[in-house]
Amino acid sequence: MHQRYVEDLGIRHAYIKLGTPQLNGKVERSHRSDGQEFYQLLSYKADVDLEIKLSEWERFYNFHRPHGALNGNTPYEALREKL
Protein backbone atom coordinates (compact mmCIF):
# COMPACT_ATOMS: atom_id res chain seq x y z
CA MET A 1 0.00 0.00 0.00
CA HIS A 2 2.77 2.44 0.95
CA GLN A 3 4.77 1.65 -2.17
CA ARG A 4 1.81 2.22 -4.48
CA TYR A 5 0.99 5.49 -2.68
CA VAL A 6 4.46 6.95 -3.14
CA GLU A 7 4.64 5.72 -6.73
CA ASP A 8 1.32 7.43 -7.48
CA LEU A 9 2.91 10.66 -6.23
CA GLY A 10 5.90 10.15 -8.51
CA ILE A 11 8.26 9.51 -5.59
CA ARG A 12 11.03 6.95 -5.99
CA HIS A 13 11.34 4.93 -2.78
CA ALA A 14 14.97 4.05 -2.10
CA TYR A 15 15.99 1.38 0.38
CA ILE A 16 19.14 1.31 2.48
CA LYS A 17 21.21 -1.74 3.35
CA LEU A 18 19.80 -3.60 6.35
CA GLY A 19 21.47 -2.67 9.65
CA THR A 20 22.89 0.66 8.44
CA PRO A 21 20.81 3.38 10.12
CA GLN A 22 23.69 5.84 9.65
CA LEU A 23 22.79 5.88 5.94
CA ASN A 24 19.31 7.13 6.79
CA GLY A 25 20.13 10.00 9.13
CA LYS A 26 17.17 12.27 8.43
CA VAL A 27 14.62 9.54 9.04
CA GLU A 28 16.46 8.28 12.13
CA ARG A 29 16.55 11.83 13.53
CA SER A 30 12.83 12.18 12.90
CA HIS A 31 12.20 8.91 14.73
CA ARG A 32 14.25 10.19 17.67
CA SER A 33 12.19 13.40 17.83
CA ASP A 34 8.98 11.39 17.61
CA GLY A 35 10.09 9.25 20.53
CA GLN A 36 11.30 12.10 22.72
CA GLU A 37 8.60 14.65 21.97
CA PHE A 38 5.56 12.48 21.29
CA TYR A 39 5.60 8.83 22.35
CA GLN A 40 7.28 9.34 25.76
CA LEU A 41 4.67 11.96 26.69
CA LEU A 42 1.75 10.00 25.31
CA SER A 43 -1.14 8.65 27.30
CA TYR A 44 -4.25 7.41 25.57
CA LYS A 45 -7.20 5.15 26.24
CA ALA A 46 -8.04 3.77 22.81
CA ASP A 47 -6.61 3.45 19.33
CA VAL A 48 -8.94 6.23 18.17
CA ASP A 49 -7.31 8.56 20.70
CA LEU A 50 -3.88 7.54 19.41
CA GLU A 51 -4.84 8.26 15.81
CA ILE A 52 -6.11 11.72 16.76
CA LYS A 53 -3.02 12.54 18.83
CA LEU A 54 -0.68 11.25 16.13
CA SER A 55 -2.44 13.38 13.52
CA GLU A 56 -2.10 16.44 15.79
CA TRP A 57 1.60 15.68 16.36
CA GLU A 58 2.28 15.31 12.63
CA ARG A 59 0.58 18.64 11.91
CA PHE A 60 2.56 20.38 14.67
CA TYR A 61 5.85 18.77 13.63
CA ASN A 62 5.49 19.64 9.95
CA PHE A 63 3.77 23.05 10.08
CA HIS A 64 4.62 24.70 13.42
CA ARG A 65 7.77 23.20 15.02
CA PRO A 66 11.00 24.97 14.00
CA HIS A 67 13.83 22.63 13.01
CA GLY A 68 17.47 23.47 13.64
CA ALA A 69 18.60 21.59 10.54
CA LEU A 70 16.24 23.75 8.46
CA ASN A 71 17.59 27.06 9.82
CA GLY A 72 14.63 27.42 12.17
CA ASN A 73 12.05 26.79 9.46
CA THR A 74 9.35 24.18 9.59
CA PRO A 75 9.46 21.29 7.10
CA TYR A 76 6.52 22.90 5.29
CA GLU A 77 8.37 26.22 4.99
CA ALA A 78 11.50 24.46 3.74
CA LEU A 79 9.48 22.56 1.13
CA ARG A 80 7.75 25.73 -0.08
CA GLU A 81 11.14 27.38 -0.58
CA LYS A 82 12.18 24.52 -2.89
CA LEU A 83 9.01 24.58 -5.01
Rosetta silent file (secondary structure, phi, psi, omega in degrees, C-alpha in Angstrom):
SEQUENCE: MHQRYVEDLGIRHAYIKLGTPQLNGKVERSHRSDGQEFYQLLSYKADVDLEIKLSEWERFYNFHRPHGALNGNTPYEALREKL
SCORE:     score description
SCORE:     0.000 S_00000001
   1 L     0.000  -47.631  179.823    0.000    0.000    0.000 S_00000001
   2 H   -61.277  -44.978 -177.805    2.766    2.444    0.951 S_00000001
   3 H   -61.389  -44.163  179.849    4.774    1.652   -2.175 S_00000001
   4 H   -64.763  -38.820  179.927    1.815    2.221   -4.475 S_00000001
   5 H   -60.821  -49.710 -178.583    0.987    5.490   -2.679 S_00000001
   6 H   -68.602  -34.777  176.968    4.460    6.949   -3.138 S_00000001
   7 H   -64.552  -39.649  178.015    4.643    5.717   -6.733 S_00000001
   8 H   -61.854  -28.103  178.154    1.323    7.428   -7.475 S_00000001
   9 L   -86.842   -1.298 -179.568    2.908   10.663   -6.228 S_00000001
  10 L    78.510   21.983 -179.562    5.901   10.154   -8.513 S_00000001
  11 L   -98.046  131.895  176.308    8.262    9.509   -5.593 S_00000001
  12 L   -90.120  119.978 -179.307   11.029    6.948   -5.989 S_00000001
  13 L   -88.013  117.914 -179.879   11.337    4.933   -2.779 S_00000001
  14 L  -106.118  138.475  179.632   14.971    4.049   -2.101 S_00000001
  15 L  -104.415  149.108  175.200   15.988    1.377    0.384 S_00000001
  16 L  -103.423  162.683  177.795   19.140    1.305    2.479 S_00000001
  17 L   -63.353  136.672 -179.812   21.211   -1.742    3.349 S_00000001
  18 L   -55.932  135.414  177.427   19.803   -3.602    6.352 S_00000001
  19 L    78.956   20.610  179.837   21.470   -2.672    9.646 S_00000001
  20 L  -127.315   64.286 -177.875   22.893    0.657    8.445 S_00000001
  21 H   -61.419  -23.178  179.312   20.806    3.381   10.124 S_00000001
  22 H   -63.948  -18.577  177.498   23.686    5.844    9.654 S_00000001
  23 H   -83.427   -4.019 -174.883   22.786    5.879    5.944 S_00000001
  24 H  -129.354   46.335 -170.611   19.308    7.128    6.790 S_00000001
  25 H   -56.776  -41.126 -177.275   20.131    9.996    9.131 S_00000001
  26 H   -66.428  -41.373  178.998   17.169   12.270    8.432 S_00000001
  27 H   -69.500  -42.184  178.948   14.615    9.539    9.042 S_00000001
  28 H   -61.770  -39.672  178.503   16.458    8.282   12.129 S_00000001
  29 H   -65.434  -39.802  176.739   16.550   11.835   13.531 S_00000001
  30 H   -62.250  -42.377  178.167   12.826   12.180   12.899 S_00000001
  31 H   -62.410  -38.583  178.409   12.203    8.910   14.727 S_00000001
  32 H   -64.035  -44.164  177.284   14.249   10.193   17.671 S_00000001
  33 H   -62.428  -42.577  177.902   12.194   13.403   17.829 S_00000001
  34 H   -57.268  -45.374 -179.004    8.976   11.388   17.610 S_00000001
  35 H   -65.394  -46.548 -176.512   10.092    9.254   20.525 S_00000001
  36 H   -73.349  -38.034 -171.658   11.305   12.105   22.720 S_00000001
  37 H  -103.398   -9.108 -178.765    8.601   14.647   21.970 S_00000001
  38 L  -126.373  -66.123 -171.667    5.559   12.479   21.293 S_00000001
  39 H   -64.129  -38.441 -179.859    5.600    8.834   22.353 S_00000001
  40 H   -67.082  -26.509 -178.414    7.276    9.340   25.755 S_00000001
  41 H   -95.998    1.404 -171.304    4.674   11.961   26.694 S_00000001
  42 L   -82.324  135.186  166.163    1.745   10.001   25.309 S_00000001
  43 L  -140.262  130.996 -178.695   -1.144    8.652   27.300 S_00000001
  44 L  -148.616  161.765 -175.823   -4.253    7.412   25.570 S_00000001
  45 L  -106.924  -22.982 -177.006   -7.201    5.154   26.237 S_00000001
  46 L  -150.344  162.225  179.081   -8.043    3.771   22.811 S_00000001
  47 H   -58.851  -32.883  178.779   -6.610    3.452   19.330 S_00000001
  48 H   -62.550  -42.323  176.864   -8.939    6.235   18.168 S_00000001
  49 H   -60.192  -42.319 -179.765   -7.305    8.561   20.703 S_00000001
  50 H   -62.242  -43.983  179.548   -3.883    7.536   19.414 S_00000001
  51 H   -60.876  -42.000  179.311   -4.844    8.263   15.807 S_00000001
  52 H   -65.168  -47.080 -178.807   -6.108   11.721   16.763 S_00000001
  53 H   -65.662  -38.208  178.117   -3.022   12.537   18.828 S_00000001
  54 H   -65.246  -41.069  177.614   -0.682   11.248   16.128 S_00000001
  55 H   -62.214  -42.024  177.871   -2.440   13.381   13.524 S_00000001
  56 H   -63.930  -42.005  179.400   -2.103   16.439   15.785 S_00000001
  57 H   -62.953  -45.374 -179.533    1.597   15.678   16.359 S_00000001
  58 H   -60.989  -41.291  178.310    2.281   15.308   12.634 S_00000001
  59 H   -63.516  -46.823  178.980    0.580   18.642   11.915 S_00000001
  60 H   -60.767  -48.509 -176.092    2.556   20.382   14.674 S_00000001
  61 H   -60.888  -41.474 -174.487    5.854   18.771   13.626 S_00000001
  62 H   -87.267  -27.393 -173.242    5.485   19.644    9.946 S_00000001
  63 H  -115.140  -16.481 -173.687    3.767   23.047   10.083 S_00000001
  64 L  -128.516  -26.059 -174.979    4.620   24.701   13.422 S_00000001
  65 L   -84.990  118.593  176.410    7.773   23.202   15.018 S_00000001
  66 L   -68.193  144.836 -178.937   11.001   24.966   13.996 S_00000001
  67 L  -118.453  127.228  179.513   13.833   22.626   13.005 S_00000001
  68 H   -58.800  -39.505 -178.599   17.471   23.468   13.640 S_00000001
  69 H   -69.884  -13.269  179.520   18.599   21.589   10.535 S_00000001
  70 H  -110.176   26.878  179.966   16.243   23.752    8.462 S_00000001
  71 L    57.533   36.724  178.076   17.589   27.065    9.820 S_00000001
  72 L    84.197   -0.580  177.355   14.632   27.418   12.172 S_00000001
  73 L   -83.432  162.400  171.680   12.055   26.793    9.455 S_00000001
  74 L   -84.410  161.783  175.341    9.349   24.178    9.594 S_00000001
  75 H   -56.052  -37.887  179.252    9.459   21.285    7.099 S_00000001
  76 H   -63.156  -44.398  179.086    6.522   22.895    5.292 S_00000001
  77 H   -63.228  -41.812  179.173    8.367   26.215    4.988 S_00000001
  78 H   -63.175  -40.865  178.344   11.496   24.457    3.738 S_00000001
  79 H   -64.750  -43.790 -179.753    9.483   22.564    1.134 S_00000001
  80 H   -61.198  -35.066  178.554    7.751   25.725   -0.079 S_00000001
  81 H   -65.271  -29.965 -178.316   11.138   27.383   -0.583 S_00000001
  82 H   -82.958  -20.598 -176.618   12.175   24.524   -2.891 S_00000001
  83 L   -85.446    0.000    0.000    9.014   24.578   -5.006 S_00000001
